[in-house]
Amino acid sequence: MYKIALALSLLAGPALATGLEIEIAGEANGTVKIDLFEDIAPGHVEQITALAAEGAYDGVVFHRVIEGFMAQTGDVQFGKLEGGDMSRAGMGGSARPDLKAEFSDKPFLRGVVGMARAQNPNSANSQFFIMFDAGEFLNGQYTVVGEVTEGMEIVDAIKRGNGPNGAVIGQPDVMTRVTVTD
């Protein structure tokens, strides 16, 4: 009976991804592992994992990094180290549709991963950020998609921005490879 139930559960549909593994190079060098929250942000997690599986995040820079706040990346349109437009990094997204907000009561604490968006709460697309410290003012305003489970010391080493609004000047750190993990 157990074997039949297991077989039926495997046939019921694809298994949901549980995380990302991000290889970072630059001032920070190493691997960051993120647990994704399919239960509280299923649409966002689906979009992020699809983009990662396509290789869309490979070569994308951390374009906005603010000391004591967060490191932002994920602009697959303009934020590519090779062939991107660094003057527009942070202004783009993917060819996929924008996402409807999936706000939760999960707080923005150190290591939490949230989706970046424009003023419209339903405008998140591909960009995300990792918190250096707590940011309670974001609670209920941005979608929480996951949290760092390994490699927070790598996140802490990401090159900080000192330009307008945390823009990284010069050579930014880059996600060299982003893979979906089970």
Short mmCIF file of N, CA and C in Angstrom, two decimals:
data_model
loop_
_atom_site.label_atom_id
_atom_site.label_comp_id
_atom_site.label_asym_id
_atom_site.label_seq_id
_atom_site.Cartn_x
_atom_site.Cartn_y
_atom_site.Cartn_z
N MET A 1 0.82 -1.20 0.00
CA MET A 1 0.00 0.00 0.00
C MET A 1 0.87 1.26 0.00
N TYR A 2 1.96 1.25 0.80
CA TYR A 2 2.84 2.41 0.88
C TYR A 2 3.46 2.72 -0.48
N LYS A 3 3.87 1.66 -1.21
CA LYS A 3 4.50 1.85 -2.53
C LYS A 3 3.52 2.47 -3.51
N ILE A 4 2.27 2.08 -3.45
CA ILE A 4 1.25 2.64 -4.34
C ILE A 4 1.03 4.12 -4.02
N ALA A 5 0.93 4.45 -2.75
CA ALA A 5 0.74 5.84 -2.35
C ALA A 5 1.93 6.70 -2.78
N LEU A 6 3.13 6.17 -2.61
CA LEU A 6 4.32 6.91 -3.01
C LEU A 6 4.33 7.12 -4.52
N ALA A 7 4.02 6.09 -5.27
CA ALA A 7 3.99 6.21 -6.73
C ALA A 7 2.95 7.22 -7.19
N LEU A 8 1.77 7.19 -6.57
CA LEU A 8 0.72 8.14 -6.94
C LEU A 8 1.12 9.58 -6.58
N SER A 9 1.80 9.75 -5.45
CA SER A 9 2.21 11.11 -5.08
C SER A 9 3.25 11.64 -6.05
N LEU A 10 4.12 10.78 -6.55
CA LEU A 10 5.12 11.22 -7.52
C LEU A 10 4.50 11.55 -8.87
N LEU A 11 3.43 10.84 -9.23
CA LEU A 11 2.75 11.09 -10.49
C LEU A 11 1.80 12.29 -10.43
N ALA A 12 1.47 12.72 -9.23
CA ALA A 12 0.48 13.79 -9.05
C ALA A 12 0.94 15.11 -9.65
N GLY A 13 2.21 15.33 -9.76
CA GLY A 13 2.70 16.58 -10.32
C GLY A 13 4.16 16.76 -10.00
N PRO A 14 4.77 17.77 -10.58
CA PRO A 14 6.18 17.99 -10.33
C PRO A 14 6.43 18.40 -8.88
N ALA A 15 7.55 17.97 -8.37
CA ALA A 15 7.92 18.34 -7.01
C ALA A 15 8.29 19.82 -6.99
N LEU A 16 7.90 20.49 -5.95
CA LEU A 16 8.25 21.91 -5.82
C LEU A 16 9.72 22.04 -5.42
N ALA A 17 10.37 23.01 -5.99
CA ALA A 17 11.75 23.28 -5.61
C ALA A 17 11.76 23.84 -4.20
N THR A 18 12.81 23.55 -3.48
CA THR A 18 12.87 24.05 -2.12
C THR A 18 13.91 25.13 -1.93
N GLY A 19 14.74 25.37 -2.91
CA GLY A 19 15.75 26.38 -2.67
C GLY A 19 16.57 26.77 -3.87
N LEU A 20 17.51 27.67 -3.60
CA LEU A 20 18.47 28.14 -4.59
C LEU A 20 19.86 27.99 -4.01
N GLU A 21 20.81 27.73 -4.89
CA GLU A 21 22.22 27.77 -4.54
C GLU A 21 22.84 28.82 -5.45
N ILE A 22 23.42 29.85 -4.85
CA ILE A 22 23.95 30.99 -5.60
C ILE A 22 25.46 31.06 -5.41
N GLU A 23 26.20 30.95 -6.51
CA GLU A 23 27.64 31.12 -6.48
C GLU A 23 27.93 32.59 -6.77
N ILE A 24 28.67 33.23 -5.86
CA ILE A 24 28.95 34.67 -5.95
C ILE A 24 30.44 34.88 -6.12
N ALA A 25 30.80 35.86 -6.98
CA ALA A 25 32.20 36.22 -7.19
C ALA A 25 32.35 37.73 -7.14
N GLY A 26 33.51 38.17 -6.71
CA GLY A 26 33.82 39.60 -6.59
C GLY A 26 34.50 39.82 -5.26
N GLU A 27 34.09 40.85 -4.54
CA GLU A 27 34.62 41.04 -3.17
C GLU A 27 34.15 39.89 -2.29
N ALA A 28 32.95 39.40 -2.56
CA ALA A 28 32.43 38.20 -1.89
C ALA A 28 32.69 37.03 -2.83
N ASN A 29 33.18 35.94 -2.29
CA ASN A 29 33.43 34.74 -3.09
C ASN A 29 32.96 33.53 -2.32
N GLY A 30 31.97 32.83 -2.88
CA GLY A 30 31.49 31.64 -2.22
C GLY A 30 30.07 31.32 -2.62
N THR A 31 29.47 30.42 -1.89
CA THR A 31 28.14 29.91 -2.20
C THR A 31 27.16 30.27 -1.09
N VAL A 32 25.99 30.73 -1.51
CA VAL A 32 24.90 31.06 -0.60
C VAL A 32 23.76 30.11 -0.90
N LYS A 33 23.19 29.51 0.14
CA LYS A 33 22.04 28.63 -0.02
C LYS A 33 20.82 29.30 0.58
N ILE A 34 19.73 29.24 -0.18
CA ILE A 34 18.48 29.89 0.22
C ILE A 34 17.36 28.87 0.23
N ASP A 35 16.61 28.83 1.32
CA ASP A 35 15.39 28.02 1.41
C ASP A 35 14.25 28.90 0.92
N LEU A 36 13.49 28.42 -0.07
CA LEU A 36 12.37 29.19 -0.61
C LEU A 36 11.06 28.77 0.06
N PHE A 37 10.16 29.74 0.24
CA PHE A 37 8.90 29.50 0.95
C PHE A 37 7.74 29.34 -0.03
N GLU A 38 7.62 28.14 -0.61
CA GLU A 38 6.52 27.88 -1.54
C GLU A 38 5.16 28.03 -0.88
N ASP A 39 5.11 27.80 0.43
CA ASP A 39 3.83 27.85 1.13
C ASP A 39 3.31 29.27 1.31
N ILE A 40 4.19 30.28 1.39
CA ILE A 40 3.70 31.64 1.60
C ILE A 40 3.81 32.52 0.35
N ALA A 41 4.62 32.11 -0.63
CA ALA A 41 4.76 32.91 -1.86
C ALA A 41 4.91 31.99 -3.07
N PRO A 42 3.91 31.16 -3.33
CA PRO A 42 4.05 30.16 -4.40
C PRO A 42 4.28 30.75 -5.79
N GLY A 43 3.63 31.84 -6.12
CA GLY A 43 3.82 32.45 -7.44
C GLY A 43 5.21 33.02 -7.62
N HIS A 44 5.70 33.68 -6.59
CA HIS A 44 7.04 34.26 -6.64
C HIS A 44 8.10 33.17 -6.71
N VAL A 45 7.94 32.13 -5.89
CA VAL A 45 8.90 31.02 -5.89
C VAL A 45 8.90 30.33 -7.25
N GLU A 46 7.73 30.14 -7.84
CA GLU A 46 7.66 29.52 -9.16
C GLU A 46 8.43 30.36 -10.19
N GLN A 47 8.25 31.67 -10.15
CA GLN A 47 8.93 32.55 -11.11
C GLN A 47 10.45 32.53 -10.91
N ILE A 48 10.88 32.66 -9.66
CA ILE A 48 12.32 32.67 -9.36
C ILE A 48 12.97 31.35 -9.80
N THR A 49 12.35 30.24 -9.46
CA THR A 49 12.96 28.95 -9.80
C THR A 49 12.95 28.71 -11.31
N ALA A 50 11.92 29.17 -12.00
CA ALA A 50 11.90 29.04 -13.47
C ALA A 50 13.04 29.86 -14.08
N LEU A 51 13.23 31.07 -13.61
CA LEU A 51 14.31 31.91 -14.13
C LEU A 51 15.67 31.29 -13.82
N ALA A 52 15.84 30.77 -12.62
CA ALA A 52 17.10 30.13 -12.25
C ALA A 52 17.36 28.90 -13.12
N ALA A 53 16.33 28.08 -13.33
CA ALA A 53 16.47 26.87 -14.14
C ALA A 53 16.84 27.19 -15.58
N GLU A 54 16.37 28.34 -16.08
CA GLU A 54 16.70 28.78 -17.44
C GLU A 54 18.09 29.38 -17.54
N GLY A 55 18.74 29.62 -16.41
CA GLY A 55 20.05 30.27 -16.40
C GLY A 55 19.97 31.78 -16.49
N ALA A 56 18.78 32.34 -16.34
CA ALA A 56 18.59 33.78 -16.49
C ALA A 56 19.35 34.59 -15.44
N TYR A 57 19.55 34.04 -14.25
CA TYR A 57 20.24 34.77 -13.18
C TYR A 57 21.77 34.66 -13.28
N ASP A 58 22.27 33.74 -14.09
CA ASP A 58 23.72 33.56 -14.21
C ASP A 58 24.34 34.81 -14.80
N GLY A 59 25.35 35.36 -14.12
CA GLY A 59 26.03 36.56 -14.61
C GLY A 59 25.38 37.87 -14.22
N VAL A 60 24.35 37.83 -13.36
CA VAL A 60 23.65 39.05 -12.94
C VAL A 60 24.32 39.62 -11.69
N VAL A 61 24.50 40.95 -11.69
CA VAL A 61 25.22 41.64 -10.61
C VAL A 61 24.31 42.02 -9.45
N PHE A 62 24.96 42.31 -8.33
CA PHE A 62 24.31 42.96 -7.19
C PHE A 62 24.46 44.46 -7.45
N HIS A 63 23.40 45.07 -7.95
CA HIS A 63 23.48 46.46 -8.42
C HIS A 63 23.19 47.49 -7.34
N ARG A 64 22.52 47.09 -6.27
CA ARG A 64 22.14 48.03 -5.21
C ARG A 64 22.42 47.35 -3.87
N VAL A 65 23.39 47.89 -3.14
CA VAL A 65 23.81 47.26 -1.90
C VAL A 65 23.98 48.36 -0.85
N ILE A 66 23.15 48.31 0.18
CA ILE A 66 23.13 49.36 1.19
C ILE A 66 23.55 48.77 2.54
N GLU A 67 24.65 49.30 3.07
CA GLU A 67 25.18 48.85 4.36
C GLU A 67 24.09 48.87 5.43
N GLY A 68 23.99 47.79 6.20
CA GLY A 68 23.01 47.71 7.28
C GLY A 68 21.59 47.47 6.82
N PHE A 69 21.38 47.33 5.51
CA PHE A 69 20.02 47.14 4.99
C PHE A 69 19.94 45.88 4.13
N MET A 70 20.37 45.96 2.86
CA MET A 70 20.20 44.79 1.99
C MET A 70 21.09 44.86 0.77
N ALA A 71 21.18 43.70 0.06
CA ALA A 71 21.87 43.56 -1.22
C ALA A 71 20.83 43.13 -2.25
N GLN A 72 20.69 43.91 -3.32
CA GLN A 72 19.67 43.64 -4.35
C GLN A 72 20.31 43.18 -5.65
N THR A 73 19.67 42.21 -6.30
CA THR A 73 20.14 41.62 -7.54
C THR A 73 18.93 41.14 -8.34
N GLY A 74 19.18 40.45 -9.43
CA GLY A 74 18.11 39.78 -10.16
C GLY A 74 17.58 40.50 -11.38
N ASP A 75 18.21 41.62 -11.80
CA ASP A 75 17.76 42.30 -13.01
C ASP A 75 18.30 41.54 -14.22
N VAL A 76 17.52 40.59 -14.70
CA VAL A 76 17.96 39.73 -15.80
C VAL A 76 17.95 40.46 -17.15
N GLN A 77 17.33 41.62 -17.21
CA GLN A 77 17.27 42.40 -18.44
C GLN A 77 18.51 43.28 -18.62
N PHE A 78 18.84 44.08 -17.60
CA PHE A 78 19.94 45.04 -17.72
C PHE A 78 21.14 44.72 -16.82
N GLY A 79 20.98 43.81 -15.87
CA GLY A 79 22.00 43.58 -14.85
C GLY A 79 23.02 42.51 -15.13
N LYS A 80 23.16 42.09 -16.37
CA LYS A 80 24.16 41.08 -16.71
C LYS A 80 25.54 41.72 -16.78
N LEU A 81 26.52 41.10 -16.16
CA LEU A 81 27.88 41.62 -16.19
C LEU A 81 28.39 41.69 -17.63
N GLU A 82 28.11 40.66 -18.41
CA GLU A 82 28.50 40.63 -19.82
C GLU A 82 27.27 40.91 -20.68
N GLY A 83 27.29 41.99 -21.41
CA GLY A 83 26.19 42.30 -22.32
C GLY A 83 25.05 43.07 -21.70
N GLY A 84 25.14 43.41 -20.43
CA GLY A 84 24.09 44.19 -19.79
C GLY A 84 24.34 45.68 -19.95
N ASP A 85 23.47 46.47 -19.42
CA ASP A 85 23.62 47.93 -19.45
C ASP A 85 23.65 48.40 -18.00
N MET A 86 24.86 48.44 -17.45
CA MET A 86 25.02 48.75 -16.02
C MET A 86 24.41 50.11 -15.65
N SER A 87 24.30 51.03 -16.60
CA SER A 87 23.68 52.32 -16.29
C SER A 87 22.19 52.17 -16.04
N ARG A 88 21.61 51.05 -16.48
CA ARG A 88 20.18 50.80 -16.28
C ARG A 88 19.91 49.64 -15.32
N ALA A 89 20.98 49.05 -14.77
CA ALA A 89 20.81 47.92 -13.85
C ALA A 89 19.88 48.31 -12.71
N GLY A 90 18.90 47.48 -12.47
CA GLY A 90 17.90 47.73 -11.44
C GLY A 90 16.59 48.24 -12.00
N MET A 91 16.56 48.56 -13.29
CA MET A 91 15.35 49.08 -13.92
C MET A 91 14.60 48.02 -14.73
N GLY A 92 15.17 46.84 -14.84
CA GLY A 92 14.57 45.83 -15.70
C GLY A 92 14.00 44.64 -14.96
N GLY A 93 13.52 43.72 -15.75
CA GLY A 93 12.96 42.47 -15.23
C GLY A 93 13.11 41.40 -16.29
N SER A 94 12.25 40.43 -16.24
CA SER A 94 12.28 39.35 -17.22
C SER A 94 11.13 39.54 -18.21
N ALA A 95 11.07 38.66 -19.19
CA ALA A 95 9.98 38.69 -20.16
C ALA A 95 8.70 38.11 -19.57
N ARG A 96 8.80 37.53 -18.38
CA ARG A 96 7.63 36.96 -17.71
C ARG A 96 6.75 38.08 -17.14
N PRO A 97 5.47 37.80 -16.92
CA PRO A 97 4.59 38.85 -16.37
C PRO A 97 4.95 39.21 -14.93
N ASP A 98 4.62 40.44 -14.54
CA ASP A 98 4.79 40.86 -13.16
C ASP A 98 3.89 40.01 -12.27
N LEU A 99 4.22 39.96 -11.00
CA LEU A 99 3.54 39.09 -10.04
C LEU A 99 2.62 39.86 -9.11
N LYS A 100 1.52 39.21 -8.77
CA LYS A 100 0.60 39.75 -7.77
C LYS A 100 1.26 39.58 -6.40
N ALA A 101 1.20 40.60 -5.58
CA ALA A 101 1.81 40.56 -4.25
C ALA A 101 1.32 39.34 -3.46
N GLU A 102 2.22 38.74 -2.71
CA GLU A 102 1.90 37.62 -1.82
C GLU A 102 2.44 37.98 -0.43
N PHE A 103 1.87 39.03 0.15
CA PHE A 103 2.31 39.49 1.46
C PHE A 103 1.96 38.46 2.52
N SER A 104 2.80 38.39 3.55
CA SER A 104 2.58 37.44 4.64
C SER A 104 2.95 38.12 5.96
N ASP A 105 2.82 37.36 7.04
CA ASP A 105 3.22 37.90 8.34
C ASP A 105 4.67 37.54 8.68
N LYS A 106 5.37 36.96 7.70
CA LYS A 106 6.79 36.62 7.89
C LYS A 106 7.59 37.92 7.94
N PRO A 107 8.32 38.19 9.03
CA PRO A 107 9.03 39.47 9.16
C PRO A 107 10.34 39.50 8.36
N PHE A 108 10.74 40.71 8.00
CA PHE A 108 12.01 40.93 7.33
C PHE A 108 13.11 41.03 8.38
N LEU A 109 13.79 39.90 8.58
CA LEU A 109 14.89 39.80 9.53
C LEU A 109 16.19 39.56 8.75
N ARG A 110 17.29 39.57 9.44
CA ARG A 110 18.58 39.28 8.82
C ARG A 110 18.51 37.95 8.06
N GLY A 111 18.96 37.95 6.81
CA GLY A 111 18.98 36.74 6.00
C GLY A 111 17.72 36.45 5.23
N VAL A 112 16.66 37.21 5.47
CA VAL A 112 15.40 37.01 4.74
C VAL A 112 15.57 37.54 3.31
N VAL A 113 14.95 36.83 2.37
CA VAL A 113 14.98 37.21 0.96
C VAL A 113 13.60 37.73 0.58
N GLY A 114 13.57 38.92 -0.01
CA GLY A 114 12.31 39.53 -0.44
C GLY A 114 12.36 39.88 -1.91
N MET A 115 11.20 40.08 -2.48
CA MET A 115 11.11 40.48 -3.89
C MET A 115 11.11 42.00 -4.00
N ALA A 116 11.95 42.51 -4.88
CA ALA A 116 11.97 43.94 -5.16
C ALA A 116 10.80 44.26 -6.10
N ARG A 117 10.32 45.49 -6.02
CA ARG A 117 9.21 45.92 -6.86
C ARG A 117 9.25 47.43 -7.01
N ALA A 118 8.43 47.93 -7.93
CA ALA A 118 8.25 49.37 -8.08
C ALA A 118 7.19 49.82 -7.07
N GLN A 119 6.64 51.01 -7.24
CA GLN A 119 5.63 51.50 -6.29
C GLN A 119 4.38 50.63 -6.27
N ASN A 120 4.01 50.06 -7.40
CA ASN A 120 2.85 49.18 -7.46
C ASN A 120 3.18 47.87 -6.74
N PRO A 121 2.40 47.49 -5.71
CA PRO A 121 2.68 46.25 -4.98
C PRO A 121 2.66 45.00 -5.86
N ASN A 122 2.00 45.07 -7.02
CA ASN A 122 1.90 43.94 -7.93
C ASN A 122 2.88 44.05 -9.09
N SER A 123 4.07 44.59 -8.83
CA SER A 123 5.04 44.81 -9.91
C SER A 123 6.33 44.02 -9.76
N ALA A 124 6.42 43.10 -8.80
CA ALA A 124 7.62 42.27 -8.67
C ALA A 124 7.75 41.39 -9.90
N ASN A 125 8.99 41.13 -10.31
CA ASN A 125 9.19 40.32 -11.51
C ASN A 125 10.36 39.36 -11.33
N SER A 126 11.59 39.85 -11.37
CA SER A 126 12.75 38.96 -11.25
C SER A 126 13.73 39.39 -10.16
N GLN A 127 13.68 40.65 -9.76
CA GLN A 127 14.66 41.16 -8.80
C GLN A 127 14.30 40.78 -7.36
N PHE A 128 15.34 40.48 -6.61
CA PHE A 128 15.15 40.14 -5.20
C PHE A 128 16.28 40.73 -4.37
N PHE A 129 16.09 40.73 -3.06
CA PHE A 129 17.11 41.29 -2.16
C PHE A 129 17.26 40.40 -0.95
N ILE A 130 18.47 40.47 -0.35
CA ILE A 130 18.80 39.71 0.85
C ILE A 130 19.10 40.71 1.95
N MET A 131 18.44 40.55 3.08
CA MET A 131 18.58 41.48 4.20
C MET A 131 19.89 41.27 4.96
N PHE A 132 20.63 42.37 5.21
CA PHE A 132 21.80 42.34 6.08
C PHE A 132 21.37 42.42 7.54
N ASP A 133 20.24 43.07 7.77
CA ASP A 133 19.75 43.30 9.12
C ASP A 133 18.22 43.34 9.06
N ALA A 134 17.58 43.42 10.20
CA ALA A 134 16.12 43.49 10.25
C ALA A 134 15.64 44.78 9.58
N GLY A 135 14.49 44.69 8.94
CA GLY A 135 13.87 45.85 8.30
C GLY A 135 12.37 45.78 8.47
N GLU A 136 11.93 45.97 9.71
CA GLU A 136 10.50 45.82 10.04
C GLU A 136 9.60 46.72 9.20
N PHE A 137 10.12 47.85 8.74
CA PHE A 137 9.32 48.77 7.93
C PHE A 137 8.90 48.16 6.59
N LEU A 138 9.53 47.03 6.20
CA LEU A 138 9.15 46.33 4.97
C LEU A 138 8.02 45.32 5.19
N ASN A 139 7.78 44.96 6.46
CA ASN A 139 6.78 43.94 6.78
C ASN A 139 5.42 44.30 6.20
N GLY A 140 4.82 43.33 5.49
CA GLY A 140 3.51 43.54 4.90
C GLY A 140 3.51 44.45 3.68
N GLN A 141 4.68 44.92 3.26
CA GLN A 141 4.79 45.81 2.12
C GLN A 141 5.48 45.14 0.92
N TYR A 142 6.27 44.13 1.21
CA TYR A 142 7.02 43.40 0.18
C TYR A 142 6.83 41.90 0.42
N THR A 143 6.95 41.11 -0.63
CA THR A 143 6.77 39.67 -0.53
C THR A 143 8.05 39.00 -0.05
N VAL A 144 7.94 38.23 1.02
CA VAL A 144 9.03 37.40 1.51
C VAL A 144 9.01 36.10 0.71
N VAL A 145 10.17 35.73 0.14
CA VAL A 145 10.22 34.51 -0.67
C VAL A 145 11.12 33.42 -0.08
N GLY A 146 11.96 33.77 0.88
CA GLY A 146 12.84 32.75 1.44
C GLY A 146 13.78 33.33 2.45
N GLU A 147 14.79 32.49 2.83
CA GLU A 147 15.81 32.95 3.77
C GLU A 147 17.11 32.19 3.53
N VAL A 148 18.21 32.85 3.82
CA VAL A 148 19.54 32.25 3.69
C VAL A 148 19.70 31.20 4.79
N THR A 149 20.11 30.00 4.38
CA THR A 149 20.36 28.92 5.34
C THR A 149 21.84 28.63 5.49
N GLU A 150 22.64 28.99 4.48
CA GLU A 150 24.09 28.81 4.53
C GLU A 150 24.73 29.94 3.73
N GLY A 151 25.86 30.43 4.22
CA GLY A 151 26.62 31.41 3.47
C GLY A 151 26.30 32.86 3.77
N MET A 152 25.73 33.13 4.93
CA MET A 152 25.42 34.53 5.26
C MET A 152 26.71 35.36 5.34
N GLU A 153 27.83 34.71 5.69
CA GLU A 153 29.10 35.43 5.71
C GLU A 153 29.50 35.88 4.31
N ILE A 154 29.07 35.15 3.29
CA ILE A 154 29.33 35.54 1.89
C ILE A 154 28.47 36.76 1.56
N VAL A 155 27.20 36.73 1.95
CA VAL A 155 26.30 37.87 1.74
C VAL A 155 26.90 39.11 2.43
N ASP A 156 27.39 38.94 3.65
CA ASP A 156 27.96 40.07 4.39
C ASP A 156 29.16 40.69 3.68
N ALA A 157 29.84 39.92 2.83
CA ALA A 157 31.05 40.39 2.14
C ALA A 157 30.75 41.04 0.78
N ILE A 158 29.49 41.04 0.33
CA ILE A 158 29.16 41.63 -0.98
C ILE A 158 29.55 43.10 -1.00
N LYS A 159 30.14 43.52 -2.11
CA LYS A 159 30.60 44.91 -2.27
C LYS A 159 29.45 45.88 -2.05
N ARG A 160 29.68 46.84 -1.17
CA ARG A 160 28.66 47.84 -0.84
C ARG A 160 28.60 48.93 -1.90
N GLY A 161 27.42 49.48 -2.05
CA GLY A 161 27.23 50.61 -2.94
C GLY A 161 27.52 51.89 -2.20
N ASN A 162 27.94 52.90 -2.94
CA ASN A 162 28.12 54.21 -2.34
C ASN A 162 27.61 55.29 -3.28
N GLY A 163 26.94 54.86 -4.33
CA GLY A 163 26.34 55.80 -5.25
C GLY A 163 24.93 56.14 -4.81
N PRO A 164 24.19 56.82 -5.69
CA PRO A 164 22.81 57.18 -5.35
C PRO A 164 21.97 55.94 -5.02
N ASN A 165 21.28 56.00 -3.90
CA ASN A 165 20.38 54.92 -3.48
C ASN A 165 21.08 53.57 -3.38
N GLY A 166 22.36 53.58 -3.03
CA GLY A 166 23.09 52.32 -2.84
C GLY A 166 23.66 51.72 -4.10
N ALA A 167 23.70 52.46 -5.20
CA ALA A 167 24.24 51.94 -6.46
C ALA A 167 25.71 51.58 -6.27
N VAL A 168 26.09 50.42 -6.80
CA VAL A 168 27.47 49.96 -6.71
C VAL A 168 28.27 50.65 -7.82
N ILE A 169 29.35 51.31 -7.43
CA ILE A 169 30.22 52.01 -8.37
C ILE A 169 31.39 51.09 -8.71
N GLY A 170 31.77 51.07 -9.99
CA GLY A 170 32.87 50.21 -10.41
C GLY A 170 32.38 48.80 -10.65
N GLN A 171 33.22 47.83 -10.35
CA GLN A 171 32.92 46.42 -10.61
C GLN A 171 32.06 45.84 -9.49
N PRO A 172 30.78 45.53 -9.76
CA PRO A 172 29.92 44.94 -8.73
C PRO A 172 30.17 43.44 -8.57
N ASP A 173 29.78 42.90 -7.44
CA ASP A 173 29.80 41.45 -7.26
C ASP A 173 28.71 40.84 -8.14
N VAL A 174 28.89 39.57 -8.49
CA VAL A 174 28.01 38.94 -9.47
C VAL A 174 27.60 37.53 -9.04
N MET A 175 26.37 37.17 -9.39
CA MET A 175 25.92 35.79 -9.21
C MET A 175 26.42 35.04 -10.45
N THR A 176 27.49 34.28 -10.32
CA THR A 176 28.04 33.60 -11.48
C THR A 176 27.16 32.43 -11.92
N ARG A 177 26.54 31.79 -10.95
CA ARG A 177 25.67 30.65 -11.28
C ARG A 177 24.61 30.53 -10.20
N VAL A 178 23.35 30.33 -10.64
CA VAL A 178 22.24 30.14 -9.71
C VAL A 178 21.53 28.86 -10.12
N THR A 179 21.45 27.92 -9.18
CA THR A 179 20.80 26.64 -9.47
C THR A 179 19.67 26.38 -8.49
N VAL A 180 18.69 25.63 -8.95
CA VAL A 180 17.55 25.24 -8.12
C VAL A 180 17.92 23.95 -7.40
N THR A 181 17.63 23.90 -6.10
CA THR A 181 17.92 22.71 -5.30
C THR A 181 16.62 22.11 -4.78
N ASP A 182 16.68 20.84 -4.47
CA ASP A 182 15.52 20.13 -3.92
C ASP A 182 15.56 20.11 -2.42
#
